[in-house]
Amino acid sequence: MSLKTALHASTSLIALAGAVALGLFASPALAADPIKIAVIAEAQAIAGASMPQAAQLAAEEINAKGGVDGRKIEIVTYDNHSSSADSVRAFQRAVNEDKVNAVIASYISEVVLALEPWAARLKTVMVTPGAASNEITKAVHKDYDKNKYTFHGYLTSASLALSVCDAAKDLLVDGKHTKTAVIMSEDAAWTKPLDIGYQECLPKIGLKVLDHIRFSPDTTDFTPIFNKIEAAKPDVIITGISHVGVQPTVQWKNQQVPIPMFGISSQATNETFGKDTNNAAEGVLYQGVSGPDLAITPKSLPFAEAFRKKYGNFPSYCGYTAYDEVYYLADAIKRAGSTDSDKMVAALEKTDWEGTIGRIQFYGKNDEFTHGLKYGKGLITGAMLQWQDGKQVPVWPKDVAKGQLKFPSFIKLTAN
Amino acid sequence: MLAFQILIDGFAVSALYALGAMGFTLIFGVSGVLNLSHGAIMVAAAVAAWAAASVLHTGTYTGALIGIAVALIMSFATYFAVVQPIQRSRRIPNEEKEIFVLTGTLLWGIMIQELIAYFFTNNAKTVLPIIEGVVNIMGVRTPQNEIFTAVVCCVVIALLWLLVNRTRTGKVVLAASMNPRGVTLLGHELTSVYIVVWAIYGVLAGLAGVLLGMFLGVSSYSVGPLTASAFSIVVLGGLGSVSGSLIAAFVVGYLETLTAYLINPAYRTIPALLLLVVVMYIRPQGLLGRR
């Protein structure tokens, strides 16, 4: 061995030793590594934009109180441009390169259904704050060992239909003696189970379904749809719309369709909906889990206020759920004592967390909607809100209601 | 009753389509440019009108004028920033310029679309109608704004006809569409003819965008479908033929309305696209096309 190579070898040895030493020093510091949570969201949509913002707010609050066992929470955000392909790429990058510990993703059912197999393959916990399709939780039920990493942090379509029916019973059937309805919903993954739910529960509460209209989500002219509905002469239109919202509402008002709209109208949950529709929203009734004036739990209003203070507007519905999700993910990690995915899943299944939208518990392995939010009194019931004088006013259930039903003059409630 | 309904609704939609497509076809006829940022310019006009009237509270009329002004500015920006540099470039071979303009305006349209989505979100906006309320025509409850839209479209189309056929400027524009070289030989600067055409186009696209925003509402998602619908109307009518586009707009408008009422609103656009395919087979130059 020449002097040169010996020298070279010894320097390599020293470097190696140094690296090992550094590694040894670094390992105790691992405990203080941040917990990384990815938020994959439709950042250009009003509803989606609230997700990363709310998650960030929750992380800052948790970190201000010392984090989770001394570990800070770090939110990494990805804009998915409302596309499944972009979401899958973001998910892979989040897990493989950015090494996140959990993912909060999307309000579009098609996107979440595309991500679900990736959560399984990459064994990473994923919670959705806003998608609704029953298929998300059904897949967990069907192949639990594979899909157990997916949790549904928002109501399933089946629960949404129940929530609308429960509210319709009190407000319309008992309150206004409404007897007939037409279901109007956009053709998307989330409305298929919703419509089945509607068709089951509406007759049970005493609303006869006269017609059922499904239309393409890229419809722009709703005149023929409203005309068809009017011809059936129902007392109420039960809606299932999310991709559309502004356009049908404005055309409903401009054409003075004399039938109230009641049901799921995701865009109506946005604070800006009044302005976007030039107040055509007046009288629109929509199901919500949240609202700027809706005190479902003691946490709801302080969160809405803190969000408005930080970002200048009230959060969308997925803002509330994303905020809760960061909290109960942190809670689960704390209880699991680890960010190991399987341990997190076990801990998340035992979640009992009072969030901003109600008391959060997940259905178990043997329930139909495994890892879906439990629906019912004392847990989450949702609420019914109505646009009145440019504001979103809670009108159901009674304990949170702030006003009575009120309709614009062109609406003719048959049995007033 | 249903027949009247289809007649009235179909007319408003068709008139709006016609207005949107005419500027598009005029530009192609005169300068050979297929402007694929058409939908983006229409949406920009509608969103600007919405922002002015609903956010800045300028009033409905001022808002509408601001929308049209924005479209006019965008139209000039499209010409001077995208189309003209490509047409004048020496590094792009002449026979490839058309495809460059096509790609350039398409990308320009996507840029505008993304900017709108970034600043105003991709949720739909609606422009405050100039006239509110409904009237009853033969038992059909028709929004007055729908009638207003149809009337404005017809008046503007008539004015455009007068401009092209009865004024000196119009005649130069018409001549340029037939024989550009001839026009230059008569001492007219082609560039100034183009500027006139892009100005007319900007006003037409802006007006169509604002009216569409009042009638149906728009979002950044409407950009693609709007460009596509203008494109198919213009191809159906014959590229560059203004009267062909007019006829095609009514054919497409009524076909869509008939489908929506008689078959299913979900299949609205399908028959019109099938018709386009059939016309392409039988008469590739379109209904009134010359080439």
XYZ file of C-alpha atoms in Angstrom:
707
model
C 0.000 0.000 0.000
C 1.540 3.250 -1.065
C 1.575 6.212 1.232
C -0.978 7.973 -0.896
C -3.534 5.178 -0.810
C -2.953 4.653 2.910
C -3.589 8.332 3.492
C -6.663 8.117 1.354
C -7.921 5.095 3.245
C -7.364 6.706 6.611
C -9.179 9.906 5.631
C -12.093 7.787 4.436
C -12.058 6.011 7.777
C -12.091 9.273 9.673
C -14.925 10.511 7.500
C -16.807 7.304 8.150
C -16.207 7.555 11.878
C -17.350 11.152 11.789
C -20.497 10.166 9.964
C -21.256 7.437 12.477
C -20.645 9.825 15.357
C -22.945 12.400 13.759
C -25.525 9.716 13.236
C -25.324 8.753 16.891
C -25.737 12.346 17.934
C -28.583 12.786 15.511
C -30.695 9.851 16.724
C -31.807 11.356 20.066
C -32.857 14.415 18.086
C -35.217 12.194 16.037
C -37.840 12.422 18.752
C -38.125 16.138 18.048
C -38.545 15.633 14.284
C -41.696 17.289 13.108
C -44.817 15.255 12.393
C -45.553 15.935 8.747
C -49.113 16.022 7.480
C -49.767 16.470 3.765
C -52.822 18.391 2.560
C -53.768 17.627 -1.044
C -56.480 20.116 -1.938
C -58.393 21.848 -4.731
C -56.659 25.127 -3.953
C -58.372 27.037 -6.759
C -61.891 26.229 -5.579
C -63.460 28.180 -2.743
C -64.289 25.012 -0.814
C -60.850 23.475 -1.353
C -58.838 26.585 -0.507
C -59.926 26.406 3.134
C -58.405 22.948 3.658
C -54.675 23.791 3.812
C -55.462 27.055 5.613
C -57.490 25.352 8.339
C -54.937 22.566 8.700
C -52.208 25.182 9.087
C -54.234 26.983 11.763
C -54.729 23.743 13.709
C -51.016 22.914 13.441
C -50.026 26.354 14.722
C -52.404 26.027 17.676
C -51.066 22.589 18.568
C -47.456 23.739 18.155
C -48.064 26.803 20.330
C -49.062 24.404 23.105
C -45.885 22.393 22.716
C -46.787 20.068 19.864
C -47.283 16.324 20.253
C -44.857 15.035 22.897
C -42.466 17.796 21.958
C -42.784 17.148 18.211
C -44.080 20.017 16.087
C -46.670 19.489 13.393
C -45.704 20.564 9.916
C -48.285 20.932 7.139
C -47.116 20.288 3.566
C -49.622 21.429 0.945
C -50.173 20.313 -2.648
C -52.578 21.840 -5.193
C -54.270 19.026 -7.127
C -56.048 21.259 -9.685
C -59.175 19.168 -9.013
C -57.534 16.309 -10.922
C -57.197 12.670 -9.869
C -53.924 12.243 -11.769
C -52.361 15.291 -10.091
C -53.574 14.020 -6.728
C -51.972 10.606 -7.199
C -48.649 12.252 -8.127
C -48.919 14.546 -5.112
C -49.649 11.563 -2.867
C -46.624 9.645 -4.140
C -44.402 12.647 -3.724
C -45.736 13.399 -0.258
C -45.040 9.881 0.957
C -41.869 8.952 -0.938
C -39.995 12.247 -1.054
C -41.458 14.543 1.578
C -41.876 11.629 4.016
C -45.196 12.712 5.466
C -46.812 10.720 8.253
C -50.422 11.196 7.178
C -52.395 12.736 4.330
C -55.529 14.888 4.340
C -57.011 14.837 0.837
C -59.667 16.417 -1.358
C -63.407 16.979 -1.356
C -63.993 15.177 -4.666
C -65.091 11.552 -4.322
C -63.511 10.553 -7.624
C -60.147 11.889 -6.383
C -60.349 10.137 -3.026
C -61.347 6.867 -4.711
C -58.262 7.195 -6.923
C -56.044 7.812 -3.864
C -57.452 5.004 -1.745
C -55.381 2.220 -3.394
C -52.293 4.404 -3.023
C -52.928 4.821 0.697
C -53.053 1.012 0.795
C -49.938 0.450 -1.334
C -47.827 3.046 0.459
C -49.372 2.131 3.835
C -50.076 5.751 4.708
C -53.006 7.052 6.720
C -55.335 9.189 4.598
C -58.367 11.162 5.786
C -60.723 13.039 3.474
C -62.316 16.203 4.773
C -64.970 16.598 2.109
C -65.660 13.698 -0.240
C -68.916 11.848 0.336
C -69.223 8.681 -1.759
C -70.212 5.543 0.163
C -67.702 3.600 -1.913
C -64.781 5.074 0.041
C -65.759 3.375 3.293
C -67.315 0.348 1.591
C -63.881 -0.449 0.141
C -62.413 -0.358 3.654
C -65.138 -2.726 4.841
C -64.665 -5.114 1.918
C -60.891 -5.422 2.159
C -60.034 -4.194 5.611
C -56.439 -5.371 5.802
C -55.564 -3.612 2.600
C -57.649 -0.420 2.798
C -57.659 0.219 6.551
C -55.417 3.265 6.074
C -58.282 5.310 4.653
C -60.600 7.255 6.981
C -63.658 9.240 5.975
C -63.628 12.542 7.862
C -66.892 13.772 6.352
C -70.390 12.311 6.199
C -71.021 9.556 3.661
C -73.675 10.181 1.018
C -75.945 7.781 2.907
C -75.632 9.896 6.067
C -76.077 13.106 4.076
C -79.362 11.774 2.664
C -80.489 10.848 6.191
C -79.557 14.304 7.457
C -81.571 15.976 4.680
C -84.559 13.698 5.338
C -84.443 14.313 9.099
C -84.464 18.053 8.478
C -87.165 17.826 5.793
C -89.417 15.892 8.170
C -89.296 18.639 10.802
C -89.147 21.707 8.586
C -91.254 20.767 5.574
C -93.537 17.817 6.297
C -94.436 18.795 9.866
C -93.817 22.527 9.516
C -95.293 23.315 6.090
C -97.369 20.194 5.266
C -95.260 19.535 2.195
C -96.300 16.346 0.410
C -94.370 15.885 -2.831
C -90.796 16.261 -4.054
C -88.614 15.988 -7.151
C -84.992 14.922 -6.719
C -82.542 16.977 -8.776
C -78.923 15.868 -8.686
C -75.746 16.067 -10.714
C -74.340 12.915 -12.233
C -71.260 12.143 -10.092
C -69.885 9.359 -7.898
C -71.130 10.933 -4.692
C -74.750 11.414 -5.802
C -75.401 7.787 -6.772
C -75.632 6.601 -3.144
C -77.178 9.953 -2.189
C -80.065 9.469 -4.617
C -80.608 5.906 -3.408
C -80.692 7.292 0.135
C -83.158 10.021 -0.877
C -85.456 7.564 -2.644
C -85.485 5.376 0.437
C -85.960 7.975 3.141
C -88.165 10.622 1.482
C -91.261 8.358 1.198
C -90.659 7.250 4.802
C -90.974 10.811 6.098
C -94.098 11.385 3.978
C -92.681 13.048 0.847
C -93.793 11.376 -2.361
C -91.035 11.414 -5.009
C -92.676 12.503 -8.287
C -89.597 12.517 -10.489
C -85.879 12.048 -10.312
C -83.667 14.153 -12.586
C -79.951 13.575 -12.981
C -77.989 15.948 -15.175
C -74.412 16.287 -16.365
C -72.156 18.291 -13.978
C -71.095 20.514 -16.898
C -74.649 21.655 -17.604
C -74.822 25.431 -17.981
C -78.436 26.003 -19.059
C -80.841 24.720 -16.410
C -84.004 26.104 -18.040
C -85.138 22.725 -19.448
C -84.448 21.025 -16.120
C -86.480 23.523 -14.115
C -89.281 23.378 -16.674
C -89.412 19.616 -16.417
C -89.469 19.819 -12.632
C -92.215 22.441 -12.661
C -94.323 20.296 -14.960
C -94.308 17.554 -12.309
C -95.773 20.097 -9.822
C -93.799 19.109 -6.694
C -93.914 21.062 -3.423
C -90.132 21.015 -3.066
C -86.962 20.312 -5.079
C -84.567 18.046 -3.168
C -81.065 18.878 -4.409
C -77.825 16.929 -4.665
C -75.402 19.427 -6.208
C -71.750 20.253 -5.613
C -69.880 20.664 -8.912
C -72.648 23.076 -9.932
C -74.316 25.537 -7.609
C -74.053 29.142 -8.680
C -75.595 28.626 -12.120
C -78.708 26.613 -11.187
C -79.356 28.948 -8.267
C -79.155 32.092 -10.395
C -81.330 30.601 -13.121
C -83.831 29.374 -10.505
C -84.171 32.968 -9.349
C -84.098 34.621 -12.789
C -86.779 32.270 -14.065
C -88.684 32.618 -10.786
C -89.201 28.887 -10.376
C -91.889 28.902 -7.666
C -90.577 25.792 -5.845
C -88.117 25.932 -2.930
C -84.756 24.137 -3.194
C -83.780 22.010 -0.203
C -80.940 19.524 0.198
C -77.229 19.275 -0.484
C -75.784 22.282 -2.289
C -72.078 22.336 -1.468
C -71.339 25.678 -3.099
C -74.051 27.289 -0.961
C -71.943 26.453 2.088
C -69.337 28.961 0.891
C -69.548 32.355 2.502
C -69.061 33.973 -0.933
C -72.056 32.185 -2.475
C -74.338 35.187 -1.891
C -71.984 37.469 -3.780
C -71.229 34.918 -6.517
C -74.939 34.607 -7.229
C -75.740 38.319 -6.781
C -77.980 37.273 -3.889
C -80.019 34.877 -6.022
C -79.248 32.481 -3.172
C -81.978 34.081 -1.025
C -84.232 31.319 0.309
C -81.963 28.424 -0.717
C -81.889 25.715 1.957
C -78.805 23.558 2.254
C -77.482 20.862 4.541
C -74.267 21.729 6.338
C -72.033 20.474 9.103
C -70.875 23.978 9.849
C -71.500 27.660 9.295
C -70.270 31.044 10.508
C -73.168 31.293 12.954
C -73.601 27.640 13.810
C -72.518 26.642 17.326
C -72.616 22.849 17.004
C -69.971 22.434 19.712
C -68.139 24.966 21.887
C -65.246 24.706 19.406
C -67.180 25.698 16.247
C -67.455 29.476 16.624
C -63.963 30.121 18.083
C -62.462 28.220 15.131
C -64.549 30.129 12.561
C -63.547 33.423 14.185
C -59.838 32.518 14.397
C -59.903 31.452 10.748
C -61.574 34.687 9.652
C -59.078 36.711 11.640
C -56.137 34.940 10.001
C -57.402 34.622 6.420
C -60.095 37.293 6.056
C -63.011 35.000 5.271
C -64.971 32.244 6.972
C -63.869 28.655 6.281
C -65.732 26.361 3.882
C -67.190 23.097 5.186
C -63.950 21.246 4.463
C -62.127 23.896 6.457
C -63.950 22.727 9.583
C -63.330 19.052 8.869
C -59.663 19.563 7.922
C -59.117 21.506 11.159
C -60.656 18.686 13.186
C -58.648 16.111 11.263
C -55.282 17.654 12.192
C -56.394 17.627 15.828
C -57.572 14.035 15.935
C -54.584 12.840 13.895
C -52.345 14.515 16.477
C -54.442 12.950 19.231
C -54.107 9.505 17.654
C -50.345 9.875 17.234
C -50.085 10.878 20.868
C -52.118 7.880 22.002
C -50.254 5.520 19.690
C -46.960 6.953 20.866
C -45.722 6.585 17.308
C -46.210 7.622 13.709
C -46.153 4.014 12.589
C -49.083 3.714 10.188
C -50.584 0.542 11.648
C -50.396 1.902 15.187
C -51.971 5.160 13.986
C -54.832 3.242 12.368
C -55.474 1.346 15.610
C -55.455 4.597 17.584
C -57.633 6.480 15.050
C -60.246 3.713 15.284
C -60.583 4.508 18.982
C -61.017 8.239 18.279
C -63.561 10.001 20.465
C -62.953 13.657 19.760
C -65.160 16.678 20.155
C -64.484 18.634 16.985
C -66.052 21.672 15.360
C -68.722 19.634 13.534
C -69.747 17.348 16.393
C -68.439 14.370 18.292
C -66.146 12.349 16.090
C -66.107 8.554 16.215
C -65.522 6.093 13.395
C -67.576 3.055 12.429
C -65.755 -0.209 13.121
C -64.521 -3.092 11.030
C -67.864 -4.906 11.099
C -70.020 -1.888 10.228
C -71.117 -1.283 6.638
C -69.228 2.020 6.405
C -65.952 1.081 8.107
C -63.933 4.199 9.071
C -66.849 6.499 8.201
C -68.019 9.149 10.688
C -70.742 7.893 13.009
C -74.016 9.672 12.312
C -76.707 10.306 14.903
C -77.850 12.343 17.883
C -75.003 13.124 20.275
C -72.483 12.509 17.477
C -72.974 14.321 14.157
C -76.392 15.183 12.775
C -75.514 18.021 10.436
C -77.740 21.065 10.232
C -79.980 22.842 7.742
C -79.162 26.421 6.879
C -80.913 28.976 4.723
C -79.625 32.011 2.870
C -81.514 34.972 4.332
C -80.659 38.631 3.659
C -77.226 37.687 2.370
C -76.392 35.534 5.416
C -76.318 31.823 6.183
C -78.889 31.289 8.938
C -79.167 27.954 10.788
C -82.828 26.816 10.801
C -82.491 23.195 11.982
C -82.044 21.367 14.381
C -83.923 23.399 16.971
C -81.102 23.655 19.504
C -78.825 25.513 17.082
C -81.488 27.282 14.960
C -81.223 31.063 14.747
C -84.222 31.784 12.523
C -87.432 30.645 10.823
C -87.871 29.602 7.183
C -88.190 32.607 4.907
C -88.654 32.587 1.128
C -88.475 35.167 -1.650
C -91.863 36.302 -2.971
C -91.768 34.151 -6.127
C -91.752 30.940 -4.073
C -95.209 29.469 -3.594
C -95.255 26.981 -0.759
C -98.448 25.081 -1.588
C -99.669 24.502 1.939
C -98.580 27.612 3.747
C -96.746 25.170 -24.737
C -93.600 23.032 -24.964
C -93.131 24.148 -28.556
C -93.218 27.820 -27.525
C -90.869 27.084 -24.686
C -88.357 25.531 -27.076
C -88.844 28.333 -29.587
C -88.174 31.068 -27.001
C -85.315 29.444 -25.090
C -83.691 28.193 -28.266
C -83.738 31.662 -29.774
C -81.944 33.295 -26.839
C -79.276 30.599 -26.706
C -78.772 30.652 -30.477
C -78.484 34.454 -30.635
C -75.843 34.331 -27.926
C -73.927 31.585 -29.760
C -74.099 33.631 -32.941
C -72.673 36.716 -31.264
C -69.844 34.702 -29.726
C -68.972 32.947 -32.985
C -69.135 35.912 -35.365
C -66.066 37.722 -34.094
C -64.219 34.427 -34.141
C -65.089 33.777 -37.780
C -64.428 37.397 -38.813
C -60.825 37.184 -37.602
C -60.310 33.933 -39.411
C -61.837 35.296 -42.593
C -59.680 38.418 -42.627
C -56.365 37.324 -41.172
C -56.469 33.509 -41.211
C -56.072 33.368 -37.446
C -57.935 30.726 -35.445
C -57.974 32.342 -32.040
C -58.122 29.530 -29.491
C -58.067 31.975 -26.584
C -61.614 32.958 -27.559
C -63.317 31.270 -24.591
C -60.802 32.749 -22.148
C -61.485 36.278 -23.424
C -65.245 35.780 -23.076
C -64.871 34.453 -19.529
C -62.470 37.280 -18.618
C -65.090 39.806 -19.771
C -67.830 38.153 -17.714
C -65.663 37.826 -14.602
C -64.530 41.466 -14.925
C -68.162 42.587 -15.222
C -69.055 40.489 -12.184
C -66.125 41.820 -10.141
C -66.918 45.429 -11.067
C -70.637 45.187 -10.322
C -70.670 42.822 -7.328
C -67.364 43.470 -5.583
C -66.608 47.104 -6.439
C -70.310 48.068 -6.692
C -69.943 50.131 -9.841
C -73.499 49.483 -10.986
C -74.771 47.079 -13.617
C -74.235 49.191 -16.743
C -70.743 50.361 -15.746
C -69.890 46.776 -14.830
C -70.986 45.549 -18.251
C -68.970 48.291 -19.964
C -65.905 47.397 -17.892
C -66.352 43.777 -18.974
C -66.420 44.779 -22.644
C -63.411 47.080 -22.141
C -61.458 44.225 -20.574
C -62.262 42.001 -23.562
C -61.142 44.753 -25.929
C -57.825 45.101 -24.079
C -57.356 41.329 -24.034
C -58.154 41.149 -27.724
C -55.411 43.688 -28.523
C -53.058 41.931 -26.116
C -53.711 38.655 -27.952
C -52.932 40.303 -31.269
C -49.868 42.297 -30.265
C -48.323 39.875 -27.760
C -49.098 36.536 -29.386
C -50.298 36.689 -32.977
C -48.253 39.525 -34.490
C -44.839 38.387 -33.172
C -45.467 34.938 -34.665
C -46.637 36.355 -37.994
C -43.612 38.648 -38.224
C -41.046 36.158 -37.008
C -38.365 35.232 -39.539
C -37.337 32.162 -37.658
C -40.713 30.457 -38.079
C -41.210 29.181 -41.642
C -44.284 30.679 -43.294
C -46.057 27.379 -43.763
C -45.757 26.645 -40.038
C -47.041 30.004 -38.842
C -50.664 28.917 -38.714
C -49.893 26.040 -36.391
C -47.743 28.358 -34.251
C -50.615 30.849 -33.983
C -52.962 28.000 -33.072
C -50.632 26.763 -30.327
C -49.759 30.281 -29.192
C -53.364 31.377 -28.749
C -54.240 28.069 -27.071
C -51.478 28.546 -24.492
C -52.424 32.196 -24.079
C -55.999 31.074 -23.367
C -54.811 28.575 -20.762
C -52.727 31.285 -19.102
C -55.744 33.585 -18.875
C -57.863 30.725 -17.569
C -55.351 29.849 -14.828
C -55.007 33.496 -13.831
C -58.785 33.805 -13.504
C -58.890 30.614 -11.423
C -56.022 31.900 -9.268
C -57.462 35.326 -8.547
C -61.199 34.633 -8.677
C -61.302 30.844 -7.920
C -62.799 28.332 -10.343
C -66.285 28.667 -8.873
C -68.900 30.075 -11.227
C -69.810 33.769 -11.266
C -72.911 35.422 -12.606
C -73.231 38.975 -13.837
C -76.099 40.968 -12.324
C -78.829 41.088 -15.006
C -79.550 44.499 -16.482
C -83.281 43.838 -16.398
C -84.800 41.684 -13.683
C -88.181 39.992 -13.542
C -90.183 37.751 -15.824
C -92.905 38.185 -18.453
C -95.442 35.700 -19.645
C -95.246 34.974 -23.370
C -97.958 32.536 -24.539
C -97.901 30.810 -21.165
C -94.110 30.605 -21.012
C -92.599 32.409 -18.021
C -89.610 34.111 -19.635
C -86.993 36.149 -17.770
C -86.944 39.682 -19.210
C -83.203 39.470 -19.269
C -83.451 36.584 -21.718
C -85.458 38.779 -24.086
C -82.980 41.594 -23.532
C -80.110 39.227 -24.416
C -81.811 38.129 -27.631
C -82.610 41.733 -28.647
C -79.070 42.963 -27.976
C -77.611 40.061 -29.949
C -79.858 40.754 -32.936
C -79.162 44.494 -32.877
C -75.401 43.961 -32.661
C -75.454 41.410 -35.465
C -77.434 43.875 -37.614
C -74.956 46.650 -36.780
C -72.076 44.389 -37.737
C -73.765 43.663 -41.061
C -74.180 47.385 -41.682
C -70.582 48.060 -40.675
C -69.181 45.453 -43.013
C -71.428 46.100 -45.983
C -72.221 49.811 -45.787
C -69.154 51.618 -44.440
C -65.820 52.282 -46.065
C -63.868 50.620 -43.248
C -66.130 47.619 -43.483
C -65.596 47.320 -47.186
C -61.832 47.363 -46.717
C -62.191 44.614 -44.115
C -64.362 42.616 -46.496
C -61.864 43.148 -49.309
C -59.001 42.037 -47.051
C -60.836 38.785 -46.378
C -61.090 38.159 -50.118
C -57.699 39.314 -51.299
C -55.196 40.735 -48.810
C -52.614 41.519 -51.474
C -55.173 43.482 -53.483
C -55.998 45.607 -50.463
C -52.360 46.512 -49.922
C -52.066 47.430 -53.598
C -54.929 49.892 -53.074
C -52.819 51.637 -50.455
C -54.314 50.178 -47.259
C -52.012 49.092 -44.491
C -52.912 45.455 -43.690
C -51.895 45.920 -40.055
C -54.461 48.667 -39.553
C -57.127 46.452 -41.124
C -56.155 43.741 -38.636
C -56.349 46.198 -35.755
C -59.885 47.183 -36.795
C -60.875 43.520 -36.982
C -59.375 42.703 -33.578
C -61.190 45.721 -32.120
C -64.512 44.528 -33.554
C -63.710 41.052 -32.276
C -62.913 42.341 -28.758
C -66.222 44.180 -28.502
C -68.208 41.200 -29.819
C -66.461 38.672 -27.557
C -66.805 41.004 -24.563
C -70.488 41.585 -25.182
C -71.097 37.867 -25.688
C -69.170 37.072 -22.489
C -71.041 39.611 -20.370
C -74.438 38.533 -21.740
C -73.532 34.891 -21.165
C -72.537 35.774 -17.603
C -75.967 37.329 -17.064
C -77.916 34.607 -18.813
C -76.204 31.390 -17.661
C -73.120 32.294 -15.601
C -69.483 31.362 -16.281
C -66.480 29.915 -14.481
C -62.869 29.317 -15.480
C -64.050 25.823 -16.488
C -66.199 27.406 -19.235
C -63.102 28.456 -21.216
C -62.621 25.152 -23.055
C -66.297 24.465 -23.856
C -66.813 28.070 -25.051
C -63.857 27.907 -27.435
C -65.002 24.489 -28.606
C -68.585 25.606 -29.212
C -67.471 28.700 -31.166
C -65.068 26.522 -33.121
C -67.682 23.911 -34.031
C -70.249 26.555 -34.999
C -67.724 28.264 -37.212
C -66.588 25.007 -38.812
C -70.203 23.971 -39.340
C -71.046 27.294 -40.951
C -67.929 27.339 -43.082
C -64.664 28.829 -41.839
C -64.589 32.575 -42.367
C -68.188 32.902 -43.502
C -70.033 35.319 -41.216
C -73.508 34.422 -42.514
C -72.610 30.723 -42.360
C -71.762 31.118 -38.667
C -75.049 32.901 -38.099
C -77.026 30.015 -39.590
C -74.875 27.402 -37.855
C -75.342 29.129 -34.481
C -79.117 28.824 -34.814
C -78.892 25.223 -36.002
C -76.687 24.280 -33.028
C -78.697 26.367 -30.530
C -82.029 24.847 -31.511
C -80.640 21.330 -31.810
C -79.266 21.592 -28.269
C -82.492 23.021 -26.887
C -84.598 20.364 -28.615
C -82.364 17.641 -27.206
C -82.475 19.098 -23.728
C -86.270 19.334 -23.724
C -87.291 16.272 -25.674
C -84.582 13.738 -24.853
C -82.504 14.556 -21.798
C -80.609 17.657 -20.606
C -77.583 15.436 -19.998
C -77.217 14.744 -23.760
C -77.578 18.365 -24.781
C -74.421 18.786 -26.847
C -74.235 15.332 -28.463
C -76.537 15.731 -31.538
C -74.848 18.988 -32.547
C -71.446 17.298 -32.459
C -72.790 14.357 -34.473
C -74.154 16.805 -37.032
C -70.718 18.390 -37.237
C -69.158 15.008 -37.978
C -71.760 14.329 -40.687
C -71.227 17.749 -42.288
C -67.471 17.170 -42.254
C -68.058 13.973 -44.280
C -70.544 15.335 -46.780
C -69.499 18.946 -47.082
C -66.019 19.529 -45.593
C -66.092 23.258 -46.350
C -69.126 23.721 -44.050
C -72.583 25.056 -44.875
C -71.533 28.284 -46.586
C -67.777 27.859 -46.780
C -65.876 28.997 -49.841
C -62.729 26.986 -49.437
